[in-house]
Amino acid sequence: MAATPSSNSASSAHDSHDFPPLTRDLAFPKSDIRVHLKDHYNTKVYTSGSPVKGEVTIVTKRDVHFDSIQIVLIGNTKASFDGMSFPQEITHTFLKMVMPVPESTYPLPKVLETGGTYTIPFNFVIPSQLTINACNHKRLSDQLQDHHVLLPPSMGGGWEKDDMAPRMARVEYSIKARVLRETVSSTGPRPEDTAIKKTRIMEGTRNIQVLPSTPEEPPLNITPKDRLYSMTKSKTLRKSFILSTKLGKITAEAHQPSAAVISSDGNSLVSRPTMRVSLTFDPENPSHIASPPQITGVSGKVTAHTFFSSGTISDFPNLGEQWNTPYVTDRRGQFFTSVSLPPISAVPEVSWTQKMRNQRRDSGYGTESSSSPVVGRDKQKSPVYLTSTVDIPISLPTDKKTFVPTFHGCIASRVYTLSLSLNMAVALEKSKKRSSGGTRVNLTVPLQVAVEQPGAAVAGGLGQELPSFEEAQADEHLRPRVIQVMSEELREEVQRGRDSWMGGGGGVSSQNTGSSSSDASSGTDGLPGYGDGVVAGQDNEQGQEQEEDRLPGYGEVGGSGRWRRVVEAPC
């Protein structure tokens, strides 16, 4: 701590006959404490591994007695609710990093003198994730804790562009400098029942914007209960209008796209996702195969969903129906807003492939139901259907909005959905132009927004970080094992080694001083424990361990500390 006392002298502010003296301002002048960041500007964004350096400056206007000075990096999540009687705001502190200030830097005595300027440097590093103790509440799945210990991004204010967050849910990061004074208070009747209470005499705050790097997550397991998404949609295709001829049914099935990776400052899109759509056309009759439908237009939007709660969140709010449960003790809220995607000018061309429909073969046993004629639509249904797959590139409007990465916190979450509308129409046989009819198929899929890793290198190039010990163990455990038939050369080599061992060329030598010649010969030709094998059990620990490791029930072991003979058990 560096102290620079000021040499300004006090002077009379007013004459005695002009105005009454401002005794309150002169008796208790307000000191100033400020947090200054090094190489900082208003639009600067910090990410994982970014250093946060600066200094705390204290300018005193009077003597300030203190006990300690604290500099902390704090991360808070706030959720607010408007009540009928009073508003409610919940604050969850998920990050608190304290920079120690050595006692040797404090002045003696611990008094900040009047007119002095004190400077304390600090240095923080934005972590990549939180400690496991940051999430210790009840959860319905262990996977949720892996998300809760990841650093959430700044949300709800401070961004140059709108981050599509409501005022009811905010995530804030700040550097706080505090001058503390300690007081001892009694907590019980005994003299040792005391507690130290810290009081903030002075405090300075500086907010920063944090956009932590996030890895790409695997695709979600979407079920029919997840009403936020619509992965498959079927529509009837007609020639021109509702009462016109029915051409068939078009079915579109969406595949979850890869993550949209944005830059560490949130101003550009590093990796653009591609949405794959599988199309199936069931013609009403075989004559409609000659003119299959085509995609005439594609439009889409991205919707940001923000979930927040007054209590801890025990499950993923975007999956299932738990979030909309009416009878819960916690107050919950959900806010969503949408932004249109940039125009998709390159409409993909649909290349259809004909496939035969699996029809049930007649078993030959005639029944009344099977001999009856087919009536209704199945009589004219075509045995051939068409399939196709198209890839649609997706681009996010990062020039208009700030897309904070997808995250799940203890009291707040942010997810995105991608909605696409496919206009399908058929071509008229004579003019080969698009008909005035057609249909529109709407699909809604989950979209993950991730932030690029800091210092990411090109694959195969220099600059890649070495894997950790845990990652190396996981790679070794998950390495695929190859099982194949043994080759003839290896089979012959194994057989030769086996014959050499069983024939006495290798293995444990044996002797027998009190048995017949037949016992001695069979002891080396048979496997130990199955015949009259003699084990060289010398008076050492190795011989004893060989006998003790023998499976019980195959022979009887006699004697200790001498040659041991194994007698074959009767069958």
XYZ file of C-alpha atoms in Angstrom:
571
model
C 0.000 0.000 0.000
C 1.477 3.275 -1.124
C 0.493 6.454 0.740
C 0.886 9.954 -0.620
C -0.196 12.629 1.907
C -1.636 15.829 0.522
C -0.218 19.270 1.411
C -3.363 21.315 0.812
C -4.178 23.569 3.762
C -7.673 24.230 5.008
C -9.093 27.681 4.336
C -12.213 29.483 5.444
C -15.075 28.810 3.077
C -17.357 31.622 4.237
C -17.091 34.828 6.118
C -18.796 35.077 9.499
C -21.291 37.681 8.331
C -22.263 36.223 4.898
C -23.648 32.682 5.347
C -24.043 30.237 8.232
C -21.187 27.757 8.383
C -21.762 24.248 6.914
C -20.698 22.479 10.067
C -21.930 19.015 8.928
C -19.921 18.917 5.701
C -16.763 20.274 7.341
C -16.959 18.012 10.410
C -17.637 14.793 8.434
C -16.146 15.148 4.959
C -16.633 12.096 2.733
C -13.589 10.090 1.700
C -13.353 8.487 -1.717
C -12.447 4.945 -2.790
C -12.242 3.951 -6.475
C -11.416 0.808 -8.462
C -9.273 1.432 -11.556
C -8.796 -1.326 -14.166
C -5.715 -1.581 -16.314
C -6.173 -1.613 -20.118
C -9.923 -1.379 -19.695
C -12.582 0.287 -21.835
C -16.357 0.407 -21.684
C -17.000 -2.341 -24.251
C -14.258 -4.705 -23.092
C -15.346 -8.313 -22.503
C -13.453 -10.735 -20.275
C -13.467 -14.488 -20.896
C -12.070 -17.587 -19.204
C -8.415 -17.125 -18.355
C -8.482 -13.345 -18.882
C -6.495 -11.349 -16.311
C -8.266 -8.547 -14.473
C -5.585 -6.151 -13.223
C -5.820 -2.745 -11.651
C -5.480 -0.829 -8.453
C -7.645 0.550 -5.673
C -7.181 4.221 -4.835
C -8.298 5.620 -1.477
C -8.399 9.391 -0.962
C -9.212 10.370 2.613
C -10.753 13.621 3.807
C -10.441 12.726 7.488
C -8.731 10.128 9.645
C -10.210 6.692 9.042
C -9.538 3.960 11.608
C -9.757 0.480 10.042
C -8.819 -3.149 10.724
C -8.554 -4.655 7.215
C -8.938 -3.876 3.517
C -10.665 -6.405 1.258
C -10.580 -6.673 -2.554
C -12.924 -9.294 -4.054
C -14.187 -10.452 -7.436
C -17.863 -11.300 -6.974
C -20.376 -12.981 -9.290
C -24.086 -12.665 -8.444
C -27.306 -13.936 -9.980
C -30.378 -11.874 -9.155
C -34.036 -12.747 -9.683
C -36.757 -10.229 -8.847
C -40.534 -10.585 -8.645
C -43.211 -7.918 -8.418
C -45.554 -8.684 -5.538
C -48.862 -7.176 -4.521
C -47.506 -5.799 -1.241
C -43.752 -5.535 -1.823
C -41.286 -6.611 -4.514
C -39.016 -9.574 -3.875
C -35.399 -9.914 -5.027
C -33.294 -13.029 -4.589
C -29.485 -12.844 -4.840
C -27.310 -15.915 -5.285
C -23.537 -15.440 -4.977
C -21.881 -18.159 -7.042
C -18.353 -16.675 -7.167
C -16.261 -14.899 -4.549
C -12.510 -14.577 -5.100
C -10.634 -12.689 -2.391
C -7.240 -11.176 -3.067
C -5.195 -11.232 0.133
C -3.745 -7.919 1.284
C -0.683 -8.567 3.500
C -0.704 -7.077 6.973
C 2.763 -5.686 6.328
C 1.341 -3.223 3.801
C -0.978 -1.589 6.344
C 0.204 1.599 8.051
C 0.926 1.474 11.755
C -1.235 2.368 13.495
C -4.101 1.275 11.210
C -5.285 4.759 10.414
C -5.770 6.307 6.980
C -4.596 9.813 7.650
C -6.387 12.930 6.515
C -5.442 14.138 3.048
C -3.633 10.917 2.152
C -3.849 8.974 -1.126
C -3.371 5.212 -0.801
C -2.927 2.794 -3.727
C -3.345 -1.012 -3.553
C -2.733 -3.126 -6.705
C -4.772 -6.270 -7.430
C -4.759 -9.092 -9.975
C -7.510 -11.642 -10.712
C -7.920 -14.338 -13.369
C -11.385 -15.299 -14.636
C -11.794 -19.033 -13.812
C -13.077 -21.582 -16.306
C -15.532 -23.119 -13.833
C -16.690 -22.944 -10.230
C -15.894 -25.223 -7.339
C -18.163 -28.180 -6.642
C -19.394 -26.479 -3.457
C -20.986 -23.736 -5.551
C -23.948 -26.072 -6.183
C -24.912 -28.132 -3.131
C -28.706 -28.098 -3.321
C -31.037 -30.950 -4.176
C -31.051 -32.024 -7.832
C -32.991 -34.577 -9.854
C -29.971 -35.506 -11.998
C -26.213 -35.430 -11.515
C -25.817 -33.948 -14.977
C -27.446 -30.743 -13.761
C -24.621 -30.104 -11.310
C -22.098 -30.205 -14.158
C -23.958 -27.258 -15.687
C -24.405 -25.383 -12.410
C -20.658 -25.315 -11.720
C -19.939 -23.668 -15.074
C -19.469 -19.912 -15.091
C -22.609 -18.093 -16.317
C -22.245 -15.088 -18.651
C -23.088 -11.505 -17.775
C -26.766 -10.956 -18.517
C -29.332 -8.251 -18.040
C -27.292 -5.077 -18.485
C -23.972 -3.591 -19.444
C -23.922 -4.851 -23.034
C -23.666 -2.493 -25.968
C -26.419 -4.425 -27.777
C -29.565 -5.981 -26.381
C -28.957 -9.415 -24.844
C -32.698 -10.264 -24.865
C -32.814 -10.619 -21.067
C -35.618 -9.313 -18.829
C -35.046 -6.923 -15.967
C -36.201 -9.690 -13.603
C -33.127 -11.881 -14.198
C -29.557 -10.577 -14.122
C -26.042 -11.982 -13.837
C -23.425 -9.463 -12.664
C -19.665 -9.518 -12.143
C -17.937 -6.782 -10.156
C -14.688 -5.845 -8.429
C -15.357 -4.580 -4.914
C -12.898 -2.806 -2.613
C -13.885 -2.500 1.039
C -12.398 -0.838 4.094
C -13.579 -2.842 7.128
C -13.721 -2.219 10.838
C -14.147 -5.077 13.300
C -16.264 -4.943 16.436
C -16.645 -7.651 19.064
C -20.184 -8.453 20.202
C -21.437 -10.849 22.862
C -23.482 -13.864 21.791
C -24.040 -15.557 25.174
C -23.733 -15.281 28.930
C -20.181 -16.637 29.053
C -17.188 -14.392 28.392
C -15.996 -16.575 25.527
C -19.344 -16.294 23.733
C -18.304 -13.536 21.407
C -18.444 -12.877 17.674
C -16.521 -10.517 15.436
C -18.681 -8.331 13.256
C -17.169 -6.592 10.246
C -18.580 -3.225 9.246
C -17.981 -1.632 5.863
C -16.651 1.866 6.343
C -15.910 2.508 2.672
C -16.728 0.547 -0.495
C -15.993 1.015 -4.188
C -17.413 -1.097 -7.042
C -16.550 -1.573 -10.704
C -18.688 -3.851 -12.901
C -17.195 -5.894 -15.723
C -18.686 -7.954 -18.546
C -17.773 -11.657 -18.595
C -18.382 -14.064 -21.478
C -16.850 -17.382 -20.344
C -15.821 -20.032 -22.839
C -18.275 -22.936 -22.995
C -17.840 -26.368 -24.589
C -20.272 -27.803 -27.094
C -22.765 -30.104 -25.426
C -24.150 -33.345 -26.927
C -27.625 -33.261 -28.511
C -30.612 -33.267 -26.184
C -32.840 -36.306 -25.805
C -36.122 -34.813 -26.992
C -39.316 -36.609 -25.930
C -43.001 -35.853 -26.613
C -43.207 -34.234 -23.162
C -40.751 -31.515 -24.203
C -43.333 -29.128 -25.601
C -40.793 -26.393 -26.195
C -39.590 -28.240 -29.302
C -41.254 -29.642 -32.413
C -38.858 -31.946 -34.235
C -41.314 -33.588 -36.658
C -44.234 -32.160 -38.588
C -46.564 -33.630 -41.244
C -48.750 -31.611 -43.608
C -51.169 -32.432 -46.437
C -50.048 -31.149 -49.815
C -52.700 -29.933 -52.245
C -52.645 -28.548 -55.734
C -53.820 -24.987 -55.191
C -56.329 -24.365 -52.375
C -57.971 -26.194 -49.504
C -60.713 -27.948 -51.506
C -58.465 -28.836 -54.432
C -57.000 -32.217 -55.272
C -54.948 -33.862 -52.577
C -51.467 -34.699 -53.830
C -50.061 -36.475 -50.763
C -48.536 -35.964 -47.386
C -45.199 -34.300 -46.713
C -43.318 -35.119 -43.480
C -40.315 -33.141 -42.282
C -38.027 -34.341 -39.480
C -35.371 -31.978 -38.141
C -32.006 -33.022 -36.741
C -30.435 -30.991 -33.961
C -27.832 -28.646 -35.430
C -24.357 -28.192 -34.057
C -23.634 -25.340 -31.671
C -23.402 -21.757 -32.904
C -19.961 -20.678 -31.668
C -19.471 -16.946 -31.172
C -16.252 -15.040 -30.591
C -14.963 -14.323 -27.092
C -16.160 -10.699 -27.361
C -19.618 -11.705 -28.633
C -19.436 -9.530 -31.763
C -19.118 -12.189 -34.480
C -20.051 -15.756 -35.320
C -17.051 -18.090 -35.488
C -18.807 -21.338 -36.453
C -22.129 -21.369 -38.283
C -24.444 -24.292 -37.598
C -26.224 -26.268 -40.296
C -29.690 -27.678 -39.811
C -30.415 -30.988 -41.559
C -33.998 -31.809 -42.473
C -35.185 -35.237 -43.652
C -38.185 -35.060 -45.999
C -40.643 -37.831 -46.847
C -43.352 -37.475 -49.512
C -46.213 -39.998 -49.539
C -48.074 -39.465 -52.842
C -51.808 -40.008 -52.942
C -51.441 -42.140 -56.069
C -48.504 -43.222 -58.287
C -49.214 -40.524 -60.867
C -48.081 -37.802 -58.431
C -44.528 -39.128 -58.277
C -43.691 -37.468 -61.579
C -44.028 -34.002 -60.000
C -42.634 -34.150 -56.435
C -42.716 -31.040 -54.236
C -39.822 -28.603 -53.927
C -38.790 -26.020 -51.321
C -39.824 -22.573 -52.546
C -38.730 -20.536 -49.518
C -37.113 -20.753 -46.093
C -37.509 -18.330 -43.195
C -36.638 -18.614 -39.545
C -36.174 -16.978 -36.176
C -34.231 -17.533 -32.973
C -36.023 -17.304 -29.632
C -34.180 -16.647 -26.370
C -35.853 -18.258 -23.343
C -34.867 -16.992 -19.885
C -35.986 -18.952 -16.817
C -35.647 -17.625 -13.270
C -36.850 -18.743 -9.851
C -36.931 -17.535 -6.263
C -35.596 -20.927 -5.137
C -33.014 -23.341 -6.450
C -33.781 -25.102 -9.743
C -33.625 -28.903 -9.407
C -34.025 -29.901 -13.071
C -33.524 -28.570 -16.577
C -36.305 -25.999 -17.045
C -36.454 -26.441 -20.829
C -37.157 -30.189 -20.649
C -40.324 -31.886 -19.500
C -43.307 -30.232 -17.853
C -41.918 -29.613 -14.365
C -41.392 -25.883 -14.889
C -45.090 -25.301 -15.539
C -46.240 -27.229 -12.469
C -48.940 -25.075 -10.832
C -48.385 -26.174 -7.231
C -44.859 -25.176 -6.270
C -43.591 -23.226 -3.275
C -41.074 -21.171 -5.271
C -42.030 -18.257 -7.452
C -41.007 -18.874 -11.056
C -40.858 -16.807 -14.188
C -40.224 -17.304 -17.876
C -39.424 -14.645 -20.452
C -38.881 -15.134 -24.169
C -38.220 -12.866 -27.113
C -37.440 -13.596 -30.761
C -35.259 -12.165 -33.494
C -35.529 -12.988 -37.192
C -32.704 -14.759 -38.968
C -30.933 -13.102 -41.884
C -32.621 -13.935 -45.229
C -31.687 -17.343 -46.611
C -31.187 -16.594 -50.286
C -29.773 -19.960 -51.384
C -32.836 -22.226 -51.225
C -31.650 -25.847 -51.235
C -32.660 -28.028 -54.163
C -34.499 -31.183 -53.142
C -33.212 -34.371 -54.784
C -35.764 -37.139 -54.225
C -35.071 -40.867 -53.988
C -37.765 -43.457 -54.688
C -38.318 -46.243 -52.151
C -40.754 -49.148 -52.040
C -43.199 -49.446 -49.199
C -43.002 -52.604 -47.064
C -46.205 -54.507 -47.804
C -47.388 -57.528 -45.826
C -47.254 -60.758 -47.747
C -50.321 -63.012 -47.902
C -49.899 -66.063 -45.646
C -52.181 -68.239 -47.837
C -54.795 -68.830 -45.176
C -57.982 -67.194 -46.364
C -60.183 -65.498 -43.810
C -63.267 -63.428 -44.080
C -61.438 -60.228 -43.166
C -58.501 -60.824 -45.517
C -60.702 -61.779 -48.479
C -62.758 -58.619 -48.241
C -61.817 -55.917 -50.776
C -59.774 -52.943 -49.699
C -61.832 -49.801 -49.447
C -61.093 -46.186 -48.667
C -57.816 -44.405 -49.177
C -55.627 -47.524 -48.833
C -56.979 -48.788 -52.159
C -55.313 -45.967 -54.082
C -52.242 -45.474 -51.873
C -49.042 -45.577 -53.835
C -46.578 -48.404 -53.052
C -43.733 -45.990 -53.783
C -42.718 -43.019 -51.621
C -39.969 -40.421 -51.904
C -37.265 -39.390 -49.404
C -34.699 -36.615 -49.386
C -32.314 -34.755 -47.071
C -31.473 -31.054 -47.233
C -28.951 -28.968 -45.280
C -29.872 -25.386 -44.415
C -27.090 -23.037 -43.223
C -27.941 -20.842 -40.236
C -26.518 -17.408 -39.433
C -27.238 -15.402 -36.281
C -27.789 -11.603 -36.387
C -24.863 -10.763 -34.090
C -24.841 -7.212 -35.459
C -28.254 -6.538 -33.873
C -28.277 -8.635 -30.690
C -25.858 -9.980 -28.113
C -26.154 -13.756 -27.860
C -24.933 -14.821 -24.428
C -24.071 -18.532 -24.326
C -26.528 -21.176 -23.235
C -26.243 -21.802 -19.502
C -28.067 -23.349 -16.559
C -27.584 -21.781 -13.119
C -28.974 -22.442 -9.674
C -31.718 -19.780 -9.991
C -31.543 -18.691 -13.663
C -31.099 -20.320 -17.086
C -30.908 -19.261 -20.734
C -31.676 -21.526 -23.705
C -32.383 -20.881 -27.393
C -34.760 -22.415 -29.912
C -34.444 -22.275 -33.688
C -37.697 -22.130 -35.666
C -37.702 -22.754 -39.416
C -40.595 -22.475 -41.879
C -40.307 -24.488 -45.114
C -42.631 -23.535 -47.973
C -43.332 -26.624 -50.080
C -45.045 -26.606 -53.485
C -45.301 -28.845 -56.558
C -44.549 -28.029 -60.190
C -47.280 -28.088 -62.790
C -46.734 -30.723 -65.453
C -47.134 -28.477 -68.504
C -45.623 -25.147 -67.521
C -43.130 -26.585 -64.985
C -43.860 -23.574 -62.779
C -44.659 -23.645 -59.095
C -48.356 -23.994 -58.374
C -50.161 -21.322 -56.427
C -50.922 -23.822 -53.663
C -48.527 -25.616 -51.379
C -48.049 -25.817 -47.667
C -45.792 -24.533 -44.909
C -43.990 -26.840 -42.486
C -42.831 -25.330 -39.184
C -40.073 -26.949 -37.123
C -38.589 -25.892 -33.761
C -35.318 -27.379 -32.547
C -32.914 -26.621 -29.669
C -29.946 -24.415 -30.534
C -26.908 -24.167 -28.306
C -24.866 -20.972 -28.318
C -21.258 -21.512 -27.223
C -18.203 -19.276 -26.872
C -14.912 -20.157 -28.514
C -12.102 -21.453 -26.328
C -9.395 -18.874 -25.585
C -6.265 -19.410 -27.643
C -7.808 -22.190 -29.703
C -5.380 -23.453 -32.321
C -5.999 -25.067 -35.650
C -6.346 -28.814 -35.385
C -2.994 -30.489 -35.819
C -1.053 -27.270 -35.300
C 1.018 -25.857 -32.491
C -0.421 -24.251 -29.420
C -2.716 -27.077 -28.364
C -2.770 -27.726 -24.649
C -1.622 -31.075 -23.339
C -4.382 -33.281 -21.913
C -4.720 -33.520 -18.169
C -4.075 -36.713 -16.221
C -7.817 -37.386 -15.897
C -8.369 -36.880 -19.635
C -5.498 -39.230 -20.474
C -6.959 -41.889 -18.180
C -10.395 -41.445 -19.763
C -8.944 -41.759 -23.271
C -7.115 -44.933 -22.272
C -10.276 -46.368 -20.732
C -12.432 -45.504 -23.742
C -9.929 -46.670 -26.356
C -11.653 -49.338 -28.525
C -10.388 -52.904 -28.156
C -10.102 -55.042 -31.300
C -11.081 -58.714 -31.042
C -10.170 -60.891 -34.006
C -9.457 -64.510 -34.909
C -5.957 -65.712 -34.015
C -3.653 -66.083 -37.020
C -2.091 -69.420 -37.922
C 1.443 -68.222 -37.076
C 0.409 -67.042 -33.624
C -1.608 -70.208 -33.051
C 1.411 -72.398 -33.832
C 3.677 -70.309 -31.581
C 1.260 -70.601 -28.663
C 0.941 -74.340 -29.202
C 4.725 -74.791 -29.225
C 5.040 -72.831 -25.965
C 2.293 -74.903 -24.375
C 3.888 -78.198 -25.414
C 7.287 -77.033 -24.142
C 5.867 -76.093 -20.732
C 3.871 -79.309 -20.294
C 6.779 -81.437 -21.463
C 9.132 -80.170 -18.722
C 11.071 -77.732 -20.825
C 9.735 -74.814 -18.793
C 7.914 -74.269 -15.562
C 8.622 -75.211 -11.987
C 11.047 -78.118 -11.431
C 9.809 -80.892 -9.156
C 11.338 -83.633 -7.041
C 9.883 -86.480 -5.043
C 11.943 -88.465 -2.568
C 9.222 -90.622 -1.050
C 6.964 -91.572 -3.960
C 7.057 -94.157 -6.719
C 8.425 -93.586 -10.174
C 4.944 -93.409 -11.635
C 4.049 -90.559 -9.297
C 7.203 -88.705 -10.197
C 6.617 -89.014 -13.926
C 2.995 -87.973 -13.764
C 3.860 -84.982 -11.594
C 5.619 -83.189 -14.430
C 3.293 -84.226 -17.239
C 0.037 -83.033 -15.700
C -1.216 -79.638 -14.773
C -0.674 -78.797 -11.056
C -3.701 -79.597 -8.951
C -5.312 -82.016 -11.423
C -2.877 -84.933 -11.172
C -0.144 -86.305 -8.961
C 1.971 -83.218 -9.471
C 4.846 -82.523 -7.102
C 5.544 -78.883 -6.306
C 9.032 -77.786 -5.348
C 7.945 -76.342 -2.009
C 11.269 -75.313 -0.534
C 11.464 -73.709 2.889
C 10.786 -70.215 1.608
C 7.800 -67.920 1.262
C 7.511 -68.458 -2.489
C 6.853 -72.152 -2.099
C 4.287 -71.538 0.575
C 2.431 -68.921 -1.484
C 2.276 -71.290 -4.471
C 0.586 -73.921 -2.325
C -1.768 -71.455 -0.584
C -2.916 -70.039 -3.889
C -4.006 -73.476 -5.098
C -7.757 -73.891 -5.495
C -9.289 -75.963 -2.653
C -10.926 -79.287 -3.421
C -8.514 -80.451 -6.115
C -5.944 -81.979 -3.754
C -4.717 -82.252 -0.219
C -1.701 -80.329 0.925
C 0.408 -81.901 3.687
C 3.313 -80.703 5.741
C 4.717 -77.284 6.302
C 8.221 -76.257 5.546
C 9.014 -79.452 3.527
C 8.388 -80.911 0.067
C 4.677 -80.965 -0.537
C 2.832 -83.546 -2.545
C -0.563 -83.045 -4.114
C -2.690 -86.179 -4.165
C -5.334 -86.365 -6.841
C -8.852 -86.129 -5.469
C -11.157 -89.029 -6.309
C -13.800 -88.405 -8.954
